[in-house]
Amino acid sequence: MLAKRTEAADDRRRQILEAAVVCFAEHGFHQTSMHDISAEAGISVGFIYRYFKNKDEVIAALAAGHKKEIAQLLERARQAPTLLESFEILFTSHCTEDAPRLISSFVVDLFAEAGRNPKVARLVRDVVRTKTRGVTDLIARSPDSKHRLNGLPPNQIAEMIFAINDGTLMRSVLAPARMSSAQQRKRQLDVARTLWQLLFKAKKRPAYA
Amino acid sequence: MLAKRTEAADDRRRQILEAAVVCFAEHGFHQTSMHDISAEAGISVGFIYRYFKNKDEVIAALAAGHKKEIAQLLERARQAPTLLESFEILFTSHCTEDAPRLISSFVVDLFAEAGRNPKVARLVRDVVRTKTRGVTDLIARSPDSKHRLNGLPPNQIAEMIFAINDGTLMRSVLAPARMSSAQQRKRQLDVARTLWQLLFKAKKRPAYA
Amino acid sequence: MLAKRTEAADDRRRQILEAAVVCFAEHGFHQTSMHDISAEAGISVGFIYRYFKNKDEVIAALAAGHKKEIAQLLERARQAPTLLESFEILFTSHCTEDAPRLISSFVVDLFAEAGRNPKVARLVRDVVRTKTRGVTDLIARSPDSKHRLNGLPPNQIAEMIFAINDGTLMRSVLAPARMSSAQQRKRQLDVARTLWQLLFKAKKRPAYA
Amino acid sequence: MLAKRTEAADDRRRQILEAAVVCFAEHGFHQTSMHDISAEAGISVGFIYRYFKNKDEVIAALAAGHKKEIAQLLERARQAPTLLESFEILFTSHCTEDAPRLISSFVVDLFAEAGRNPKVARLVRDVVRTKTRGVTDLIARSPDSKHRLNGLPPNQIAEMIFAINDGTLMRSVLAPARMSSAQQRKRQLDVARTLWQLLFKAKKRPAYA
DNA sequence: CATGAATGAGATTTCATTCAT
DNA sequence: AATGAATGAAATCTCATTCAT
């Protein structure tokens, strides 16, 4: 019997999930044992099973958490005063943490898992959809994008933004361990600005001859 | 004692690796057992060990194979008559196979694994470097890019191309199983052309005002 | 993660080691499977690993136990009222158990293992040193040995005693299964007395001629 | 079908057995694979099976070889001009080889194996019997032993000699690898002479008071 | 004859999960 | 509630043995 969803229970859940994400990011889902998680959380193994039916549910819960974080990220991006700033927020999302590699490792593993675990796939697909829609909206509403974008529709731009975003995330698992959060953040800002320039600053480029 | 590298042995190796990539793509590295691979390859478990020291070596061999394929892909892209065609080749690489999801699942898992397994990380990092350099070169040499690119240097463009490429690949693991290779290919071509338009067709757009 | 060293845990350890020594004596270290041990102990295989890191650690623990037993044996020998009685204790040590062949088989295998496993070698070497020193002391302190011993120094005598002791032990693995503990004990006492006679009773023999 | 016992076949057998004893001494019977033996002998695995039905037969053949060697050793001891020299030959038998640890490791393992493998047990028991009888004879015929031996019967002396011999052999597996054959030989000679002194030189010791 | 490719049973070890306390 | 002892299925890897070439 799983524990009821009281506030205290939610705290427990969070505690377990926080430990889990650390382990998962470091060793991957399937090389992390339940014991690893319990040790990281400072609780007993059996305890985890009071709050999660099994290991897959822990993964699923984390995927759900990821979905929520993405929703919050979108919200923050939406409230930025300019579109460039929105982009900057989106592109550096996984660098604001004190452990950027942790997040990216986890997310890449999540996608890998989605490739085979239908439950995870459904959630991740949902995240992707939410992200794309949110950013499409963001672009469409921006006064910046009135006449520009090289004639591309907002949703195509949005897809490209996320392709770039996911692509750099995927690659960031290769970043040497010594690379600081700040350094990674800087790299990501560069990418955001490059894209920005491509999309909106074309005119500024001196017309060739 | 591993088998010597005769031609017959190389055939066996290939046979095993082909089976392994199918299993890995379907279930991930760590949820594929050596028995799964042997069953898929139609041989006995022990036999795999005559050709690969252990499971990690199978993964590493596959990663090395990936590296070689990327090198060939670059070569093909290099020989395309126009830069746009080069782009199209690069962006649809994983769709030409009869099993596009297989390839992408494998590659995403490979990146996830690179986040923890240093041997794999080294190989993947190598692949990334080769890719980026190759495409940087491709762009720099192209007559198309003489005065355009919105003032961005070729290597920054190259990085962006691959970010997009990897990003779409990462996302493609979510593609519903029923999506055909042709459909995916079409999507990828769209992305390639969007990027192309962004990079090189800007001038064509009537300057607002 | 190994279980902590509580009293209950120590009981478990003992239970496992007792089962292990039975199996090892009967089939040797390398022909005893972990499953054999678990079956003999009446527990599950995996459970052994909560108490011992691996099979080698089981062997090492048993070797350590042997060391302790030898130390106790020496103590008992030391407290015997006469040197002859000390000898008798030393020579019959492995016969007092209800399973003399068990002990000898185990010890011979332990020496065989010491020839290749450095960890075991270190322990066995330690046992040998302790034994030799202890008996050297025993002899040196004995009033019996004041002027006799055929002019041989105590440590040479001690070495010989243990050579004989180990030699008979080594041979005792050949004793037919039906040979009772009592019979073996009697044989060993004969050896002890023969040695004693050789060392100390020489004078009583009528000088030839 | 095993190969017939022609002279050429016997050569093959010897070649295999020589390789086997090296492997067995180094790693023990049950940690030596048939492949190890074939590699050491420079032949194929399958080839071994033409000359020996299985691994156990290889061990048995080696045990039989040991028996023959012991018979030859006894013959040499018998032909020595004095009893002391006979002793010296017996005690240093395993040191004359260029690999003393090899022989002792093998013999100790052989005894361990005898504790469980009845076929081996029978052979080893036979060896022990042959040895004891031979030496009993040796002593009984020696003019040295006419009136001495502290009143002990020759067969008891013989048993003791072999106990010592086996005991030192058993212990010699602990000799550090760097100990040379010559050093070990010297040690063994010391033991032989100590025993000799004990048995026959008692008279020389000044009778105390 | 001789080889070594091929097998598959079996060994060691791990780990998700349960349950008595 | 919370623990962690206990299980046993399953994974990785080895190796004696066979047999087609």
mmCIF file with all atom_site columns, C-alpha atoms in Angstrom, chain A residues 29-182:
data_model
loop_
_atom_site.group_PDB
_atom_site.id
_atom_site.type_symbol
_atom_site.label_atom_id
_atom_site.label_alt_id
_atom_site.label_comp_id
_atom_site.label_asym_id
_atom_site.label_entity_id
_atom_site.label_seq_id
_atom_site.pdbx_PDB_ins_code
_atom_site.Cartn_x
_atom_site.Cartn_y
_atom_site.Cartn_z
_atom_site.occupancy
_atom_site.B_iso_or_equiv
_atom_site.pdbx_formal_charge
_atom_site.auth_seq_id
_atom_site.auth_comp_id
_atom_site.auth_asym_id
_atom_site.auth_atom_id
_atom_site.pdbx_PDB_model_num
ATOM 1   C CA . PHE A 1 29  ? 18.795 4.838  -14.633 1.00 0.00 ? 29  PHE A CA 1
ATOM 2   C CA . HIS A 1 30  ? 19.733 1.240  -15.049 1.00 0.00 ? 30  HIS A CA 1
ATOM 3   C CA . GLN A 1 31  ? 23.024 1.364  -13.322 1.00 0.00 ? 31  GLN A CA 1
ATOM 4   C CA . THR A 1 32  ? 21.572 3.018  -10.279 1.00 0.00 ? 32  THR A CA 1
ATOM 5   C CA . SER A 1 33  ? 20.314 0.583  -7.675  1.00 0.00 ? 33  SER A CA 1
ATOM 6   C CA . MET A 1 34  ? 17.487 1.298  -5.288  1.00 0.00 ? 34  MET A CA 1
ATOM 7   C CA . HIS A 1 35  ? 20.062 0.982  -2.580  1.00 0.00 ? 35  HIS A CA 1
ATOM 8   C CA . ASP A 1 36  ? 22.100 3.770  -4.187  1.00 0.00 ? 36  ASP A CA 1
ATOM 9   C CA . ILE A 1 37  ? 19.053 6.004  -4.023  1.00 0.00 ? 37  ILE A CA 1
ATOM 10  C CA . SER A 1 38  ? 18.242 5.100  -0.440  1.00 0.00 ? 38  SER A CA 1
ATOM 11  C CA . ALA A 1 39  ? 21.836 5.747  0.595   1.00 0.00 ? 39  ALA A CA 1
ATOM 12  C CA . GLU A 1 40  ? 21.897 9.124  -1.172  1.00 0.00 ? 40  GLU A CA 1
ATOM 13  C CA . ALA A 1 41  ? 18.598 10.053 0.484   1.00 0.00 ? 41  ALA A CA 1
ATOM 14  C CA . GLY A 1 42  ? 19.719 8.783  3.858   1.00 0.00 ? 42  GLY A CA 1
ATOM 15  C CA . ILE A 1 43  ? 16.772 6.461  4.270   1.00 0.00 ? 43  ILE A CA 1
ATOM 16  C CA . SER A 1 44  ? 16.129 2.743  4.032   1.00 0.00 ? 44  SER A CA 1
ATOM 17  C CA . VAL A 1 45  ? 15.375 0.869  0.819   1.00 0.00 ? 45  VAL A CA 1
ATOM 18  C CA . GLY A 1 46  ? 12.013 -0.331 1.980   1.00 0.00 ? 46  GLY A CA 1
ATOM 19  C CA . PHE A 1 47  ? 11.002 3.226  2.633   1.00 0.00 ? 47  PHE A CA 1
ATOM 20  C CA . ILE A 1 48  ? 11.203 4.111  -1.019  1.00 0.00 ? 48  ILE A CA 1
ATOM 21  C CA . TYR A 1 49  ? 8.605  1.453  -1.733  1.00 0.00 ? 49  TYR A CA 1
ATOM 22  C CA . ARG A 1 50  ? 6.146  3.163  0.546   1.00 0.00 ? 50  ARG A CA 1
ATOM 23  C CA . TYR A 1 51  ? 6.165  6.122  -1.774  1.00 0.00 ? 51  TYR A CA 1
ATOM 24  C CA . PHE A 1 52  ? 6.829  4.556  -5.138  1.00 0.00 ? 52  PHE A CA 1
ATOM 25  C CA . LYS A 1 53  ? 5.488  1.280  -6.394  1.00 0.00 ? 53  LYS A CA 1
ATOM 26  C CA . ASN A 1 54  ? 8.775  0.395  -8.021  1.00 0.00 ? 54  ASN A CA 1
ATOM 27  C CA . LYS A 1 55  ? 11.845 1.791  -9.727  1.00 0.00 ? 55  LYS A CA 1
ATOM 28  C CA . ASP A 1 56  ? 9.994  2.630  -12.912 1.00 0.00 ? 56  ASP A CA 1
ATOM 29  C CA . GLU A 1 57  ? 7.621  4.828  -10.940 1.00 0.00 ? 57  GLU A CA 1
ATOM 30  C CA . VAL A 1 58  ? 10.568 6.750  -9.589  1.00 0.00 ? 58  VAL A CA 1
ATOM 31  C CA . ILE A 1 59  ? 11.757 7.359  -13.113 1.00 0.00 ? 59  ILE A CA 1
ATOM 32  C CA . ALA A 1 60  ? 8.265  8.336  -14.198 1.00 0.00 ? 60  ALA A CA 1
ATOM 33  C CA . ALA A 1 61  ? 7.905  10.716 -11.263 1.00 0.00 ? 61  ALA A CA 1
ATOM 34  C CA . LEU A 1 62  ? 11.163 12.352 -12.190 1.00 0.00 ? 62  LEU A CA 1
ATOM 35  C CA . ALA A 1 63  ? 10.020 12.670 -15.789 1.00 0.00 ? 63  ALA A CA 1
ATOM 36  C CA . ALA A 1 64  ? 6.851  14.329 -14.489 1.00 0.00 ? 64  ALA A CA 1
ATOM 37  C CA . GLY A 1 65  ? 9.004  16.652 -12.421 1.00 0.00 ? 65  GLY A CA 1
ATOM 38  C CA . HIS A 1 66  ? 10.960 17.524 -15.529 1.00 0.00 ? 66  HIS A CA 1
ATOM 39  C CA . LYS A 1 67  ? 7.701  18.425 -17.226 1.00 0.00 ? 67  LYS A CA 1
ATOM 40  C CA . LYS A 1 68  ? 6.798  20.774 -14.409 1.00 0.00 ? 68  LYS A CA 1
ATOM 41  C CA . GLU A 1 69  ? 10.205 22.424 -14.490 1.00 0.00 ? 69  GLU A CA 1
ATOM 42  C CA . ILE A 1 70  ? 9.895  23.003 -18.191 1.00 0.00 ? 70  ILE A CA 1
ATOM 43  C CA . ALA A 1 71  ? 6.497  24.620 -17.645 1.00 0.00 ? 71  ALA A CA 1
ATOM 44  C CA . GLN A 1 72  ? 8.030  26.967 -15.089 1.00 0.00 ? 72  GLN A CA 1
ATOM 45  C CA . LEU A 1 73  ? 10.908 27.712 -17.398 1.00 0.00 ? 73  LEU A CA 1
ATOM 46  C CA . LEU A 1 74  ? 8.467  28.669 -20.127 1.00 0.00 ? 74  LEU A CA 1
ATOM 47  C CA . GLU A 1 75  ? 6.631  30.903 -17.743 1.00 0.00 ? 75  GLU A CA 1
ATOM 48  C CA . ARG A 1 76  ? 9.827  32.703 -16.828 1.00 0.00 ? 76  ARG A CA 1
ATOM 49  C CA . ALA A 1 77  ? 10.763 33.045 -20.487 1.00 0.00 ? 77  ALA A CA 1
ATOM 50  C CA . ARG A 1 78  ? 7.341  34.476 -21.205 1.00 0.00 ? 78  ARG A CA 1
ATOM 51  C CA . GLN A 1 79  ? 7.778  37.171 -18.591 1.00 0.00 ? 79  GLN A CA 1
ATOM 52  C CA . ALA A 1 80  ? 11.106 38.389 -19.910 1.00 0.00 ? 80  ALA A CA 1
ATOM 53  C CA . PRO A 1 81  ? 10.915 41.975 -21.233 1.00 0.00 ? 81  PRO A CA 1
ATOM 54  C CA . THR A 1 82  ? 12.471 41.184 -24.636 1.00 0.00 ? 82  THR A CA 1
ATOM 55  C CA . LEU A 1 83  ? 12.563 38.189 -26.912 1.00 0.00 ? 83  LEU A CA 1
ATOM 56  C CA . LEU A 1 84  ? 16.344 38.000 -26.717 1.00 0.00 ? 84  LEU A CA 1
ATOM 57  C CA . GLU A 1 85  ? 16.104 37.727 -22.973 1.00 0.00 ? 85  GLU A CA 1
ATOM 58  C CA . SER A 1 86  ? 13.513 35.011 -23.346 1.00 0.00 ? 86  SER A CA 1
ATOM 59  C CA . PHE A 1 87  ? 15.940 33.130 -25.538 1.00 0.00 ? 87  PHE A CA 1
ATOM 60  C CA . GLU A 1 88  ? 18.708 33.586 -23.027 1.00 0.00 ? 88  GLU A CA 1
ATOM 61  C CA . ILE A 1 89  ? 16.552 32.153 -20.291 1.00 0.00 ? 89  ILE A CA 1
ATOM 62  C CA . LEU A 1 90  ? 15.578 29.178 -22.396 1.00 0.00 ? 90  LEU A CA 1
ATOM 63  C CA . PHE A 1 91  ? 19.085 28.401 -23.513 1.00 0.00 ? 91  PHE A CA 1
ATOM 64  C CA . THR A 1 92  ? 20.727 28.613 -20.145 1.00 0.00 ? 92  THR A CA 1
ATOM 65  C CA . SER A 1 93  ? 18.062 26.811 -18.182 1.00 0.00 ? 93  SER A CA 1
ATOM 66  C CA . HIS A 1 94  ? 20.197 23.816 -17.355 1.00 0.00 ? 94  HIS A CA 1
ATOM 67  C CA . CYS A 1 95  ? 23.173 25.970 -16.397 1.00 0.00 ? 95  CYS A CA 1
ATOM 68  C CA . THR A 1 96  ? 21.634 27.944 -13.575 1.00 0.00 ? 96  THR A CA 1
ATOM 69  C CA . GLU A 1 97  ? 21.762 24.906 -11.332 1.00 0.00 ? 97  GLU A CA 1
ATOM 70  C CA . ASP A 1 98  ? 24.899 24.236 -9.397  1.00 0.00 ? 98  ASP A CA 1
ATOM 71  C CA . ALA A 1 99  ? 25.237 21.015 -11.358 1.00 0.00 ? 99  ALA A CA 1
ATOM 72  C CA . PRO A 1 100 ? 24.674 21.535 -15.069 1.00 0.00 ? 100 PRO A CA 1
ATOM 73  C CA . ARG A 1 101 ? 26.117 18.182 -16.089 1.00 0.00 ? 101 ARG A CA 1
ATOM 74  C CA . LEU A 1 102 ? 23.758 16.508 -13.675 1.00 0.00 ? 102 LEU A CA 1
ATOM 75  C CA . ILE A 1 103 ? 20.743 17.961 -15.374 1.00 0.00 ? 103 ILE A CA 1
ATOM 76  C CA . SER A 1 104 ? 21.898 17.288 -18.894 1.00 0.00 ? 104 SER A CA 1
ATOM 77  C CA . SER A 1 105 ? 22.954 13.749 -18.131 1.00 0.00 ? 105 SER A CA 1
ATOM 78  C CA . PHE A 1 106 ? 19.599 13.108 -16.627 1.00 0.00 ? 106 PHE A CA 1
ATOM 79  C CA . VAL A 1 107 ? 17.680 14.596 -19.533 1.00 0.00 ? 107 VAL A CA 1
ATOM 80  C CA . VAL A 1 108 ? 19.669 12.740 -22.176 1.00 0.00 ? 108 VAL A CA 1
ATOM 81  C CA . ASP A 1 109 ? 19.064 9.536  -20.275 1.00 0.00 ? 109 ASP A CA 1
ATOM 82  C CA . LEU A 1 110 ? 15.420 10.450 -20.096 1.00 0.00 ? 110 LEU A CA 1
ATOM 83  C CA . PHE A 1 111 ? 15.197 10.712 -23.859 1.00 0.00 ? 111 PHE A CA 1
ATOM 84  C CA . ALA A 1 112 ? 17.077 7.445  -24.258 1.00 0.00 ? 112 ALA A CA 1
ATOM 85  C CA . GLU A 1 113 ? 14.623 5.843  -21.881 1.00 0.00 ? 113 GLU A CA 1
ATOM 86  C CA . ALA A 1 114 ? 11.713 7.359  -23.761 1.00 0.00 ? 114 ALA A CA 1
ATOM 87  C CA . GLY A 1 115 ? 12.904 5.426  -26.783 1.00 0.00 ? 115 GLY A CA 1
ATOM 88  C CA . ARG A 1 116 ? 11.822 2.210  -25.084 1.00 0.00 ? 116 ARG A CA 1
ATOM 89  C CA . ASN A 1 117 ? 9.657  2.917  -22.075 1.00 0.00 ? 117 ASN A CA 1
ATOM 90  C CA . PRO A 1 118 ? 6.205  3.999  -23.343 1.00 0.00 ? 118 PRO A CA 1
ATOM 91  C CA . LYS A 1 119 ? 5.231  5.628  -20.053 1.00 0.00 ? 119 LYS A CA 1
ATOM 92  C CA . VAL A 1 120 ? 8.314  7.800  -20.141 1.00 0.00 ? 120 VAL A CA 1
ATOM 93  C CA . ALA A 1 121 ? 7.848  8.356  -23.863 1.00 0.00 ? 121 ALA A CA 1
ATOM 94  C CA . ARG A 1 122 ? 4.375  9.766  -23.311 1.00 0.00 ? 122 ARG A CA 1
ATOM 95  C CA . LEU A 1 123 ? 5.643  12.203 -20.713 1.00 0.00 ? 123 LEU A CA 1
ATOM 96  C CA . VAL A 1 124 ? 8.625  13.314 -22.700 1.00 0.00 ? 124 VAL A CA 1
ATOM 97  C CA . ARG A 1 125 ? 6.518  13.770 -25.803 1.00 0.00 ? 125 ARG A CA 1
ATOM 98  C CA . ASP A 1 126 ? 4.231  15.936 -23.720 1.00 0.00 ? 126 ASP A CA 1
ATOM 99  C CA . VAL A 1 127 ? 7.159  18.019 -22.549 1.00 0.00 ? 127 VAL A CA 1
ATOM 100 C CA . VAL A 1 128 ? 8.345  18.500 -26.087 1.00 0.00 ? 128 VAL A CA 1
ATOM 101 C CA . ARG A 1 129 ? 4.916  19.576 -27.242 1.00 0.00 ? 129 ARG A CA 1
ATOM 102 C CA . THR A 1 130 ? 4.496  22.012 -24.373 1.00 0.00 ? 130 THR A CA 1
ATOM 103 C CA . LYS A 1 131 ? 7.882  23.510 -25.039 1.00 0.00 ? 131 LYS A CA 1
ATOM 104 C CA . THR A 1 132 ? 7.314  23.934 -28.745 1.00 0.00 ? 132 THR A CA 1
ATOM 105 C CA . ARG A 1 133 ? 3.873  25.471 -28.314 1.00 0.00 ? 133 ARG A CA 1
ATOM 106 C CA . GLY A 1 134 ? 5.070  27.786 -25.594 1.00 0.00 ? 134 GLY A CA 1
ATOM 107 C CA . VAL A 1 135 ? 7.934  29.112 -27.638 1.00 0.00 ? 135 VAL A CA 1
ATOM 108 C CA . THR A 1 136 ? 5.886  29.364 -30.787 1.00 0.00 ? 136 THR A CA 1
ATOM 109 C CA . ASP A 1 137 ? 3.550  31.575 -28.831 1.00 0.00 ? 137 ASP A CA 1
ATOM 110 C CA . LEU A 1 138 ? 6.398  33.562 -27.410 1.00 0.00 ? 138 LEU A CA 1
ATOM 111 C CA . ILE A 1 139 ? 7.725  34.331 -30.837 1.00 0.00 ? 139 ILE A CA 1
ATOM 112 C CA . ALA A 1 140 ? 4.376  35.044 -32.383 1.00 0.00 ? 140 ALA A CA 1
ATOM 113 C CA . ARG A 1 141 ? 3.537  37.612 -29.731 1.00 0.00 ? 141 ARG A CA 1
ATOM 114 C CA . SER A 1 142 ? 6.872  39.352 -29.842 1.00 0.00 ? 142 SER A CA 1
ATOM 115 C CA . PRO A 1 143 ? 6.852  42.738 -31.556 1.00 0.00 ? 143 PRO A CA 1
ATOM 116 C CA . ASP A 1 144 ? 10.387 41.913 -32.689 1.00 0.00 ? 144 ASP A CA 1
ATOM 117 C CA . SER A 1 145 ? 9.198  39.282 -35.008 1.00 0.00 ? 145 SER A CA 1
ATOM 118 C CA . LYS A 1 146 ? 6.652  41.274 -36.904 1.00 0.00 ? 146 LYS A CA 1
ATOM 119 C CA . HIS A 1 147 ? 8.293  41.457 -40.275 1.00 0.00 ? 147 HIS A CA 1
ATOM 120 C CA . ARG A 1 148 ? 11.421 39.441 -39.904 1.00 0.00 ? 148 ARG A CA 1
ATOM 121 C CA . LEU A 1 149 ? 12.335 35.850 -39.322 1.00 0.00 ? 149 LEU A CA 1
ATOM 122 C CA . ASN A 1 150 ? 13.348 35.533 -42.890 1.00 0.00 ? 150 ASN A CA 1
ATOM 123 C CA . GLY A 1 151 ? 9.841  34.684 -43.709 1.00 0.00 ? 151 GLY A CA 1
ATOM 124 C CA . LEU A 1 152 ? 9.776  31.600 -41.555 1.00 0.00 ? 152 LEU A CA 1
ATOM 125 C CA . PRO A 1 153 ? 6.642  30.855 -39.502 1.00 0.00 ? 153 PRO A CA 1
ATOM 126 C CA . PRO A 1 154 ? 7.002  31.048 -35.704 1.00 0.00 ? 154 PRO A CA 1
ATOM 127 C CA . ASN A 1 155 ? 6.461  27.345 -35.123 1.00 0.00 ? 155 ASN A CA 1
ATOM 128 C CA . GLN A 1 156 ? 9.287  26.439 -37.466 1.00 0.00 ? 156 GLN A CA 1
ATOM 129 C CA . ILE A 1 157 ? 11.508 28.848 -35.607 1.00 0.00 ? 157 ILE A CA 1
ATOM 130 C CA . ALA A 1 158 ? 10.388 27.357 -32.324 1.00 0.00 ? 158 ALA A CA 1
ATOM 131 C CA . GLU A 1 159 ? 11.236 23.875 -33.476 1.00 0.00 ? 159 GLU A CA 1
ATOM 132 C CA . MET A 1 160 ? 14.615 25.020 -34.528 1.00 0.00 ? 160 MET A CA 1
ATOM 133 C CA . ILE A 1 161 ? 15.236 26.717 -31.215 1.00 0.00 ? 161 ILE A CA 1
ATOM 134 C CA . PHE A 1 162 ? 14.491 23.525 -29.395 1.00 0.00 ? 162 PHE A CA 1
ATOM 135 C CA . ALA A 1 163 ? 16.480 21.418 -31.751 1.00 0.00 ? 163 ALA A CA 1
ATOM 136 C CA . ILE A 1 164 ? 19.435 23.652 -30.975 1.00 0.00 ? 164 ILE A CA 1
ATOM 137 C CA . ASN A 1 165 ? 18.639 23.639 -27.317 1.00 0.00 ? 165 ASN A CA 1
ATOM 138 C CA . ASP A 1 166 ? 18.385 19.853 -27.094 1.00 0.00 ? 166 ASP A CA 1
ATOM 139 C CA . GLY A 1 167 ? 21.390 19.430 -29.327 1.00 0.00 ? 167 GLY A CA 1
ATOM 140 C CA . THR A 1 168 ? 23.628 21.539 -27.116 1.00 0.00 ? 168 THR A CA 1
ATOM 141 C CA . LEU A 1 169 ? 22.228 19.788 -24.083 1.00 0.00 ? 169 LEU A CA 1
ATOM 142 C CA . MET A 1 170 ? 23.014 16.432 -25.606 1.00 0.00 ? 170 MET A CA 1
ATOM 143 C CA . ARG A 1 171 ? 26.503 17.537 -26.336 1.00 0.00 ? 171 ARG A CA 1
ATOM 144 C CA . SER A 1 172 ? 27.031 19.045 -22.917 1.00 0.00 ? 172 SER A CA 1
ATOM 145 C CA . VAL A 1 173 ? 27.287 15.601 -21.337 1.00 0.00 ? 173 VAL A CA 1
ATOM 146 C CA . LEU A 1 174 ? 30.691 15.531 -22.994 1.00 0.00 ? 174 LEU A CA 1
ATOM 147 C CA . ALA A 1 175 ? 31.852 18.703 -21.319 1.00 0.00 ? 175 ALA A CA 1
ATOM 148 C CA . PRO A 1 176 ? 34.892 17.963 -19.200 1.00 0.00 ? 176 PRO A CA 1
ATOM 149 C CA . ALA A 1 177 ? 33.986 17.711 -15.542 1.00 0.00 ? 177 ALA A CA 1
ATOM 150 C CA . ARG A 1 178 ? 36.116 20.735 -14.735 1.00 0.00 ? 178 ARG A CA 1
ATOM 151 C CA . MET A 1 179 ? 34.000 23.037 -16.866 1.00 0.00 ? 179 MET A CA 1
ATOM 152 C CA . SER A 1 180 ? 32.250 25.390 -14.493 1.00 0.00 ? 180 SER A CA 1
ATOM 153 C CA . SER A 1 181 ? 28.586 26.210 -14.515 1.00 0.00 ? 181 SER A CA 1
ATOM 154 C CA . ALA A 1 182 ? 29.502 29.790 -15.414 1.00 0.00 ? 182 ALA A CA 1
#
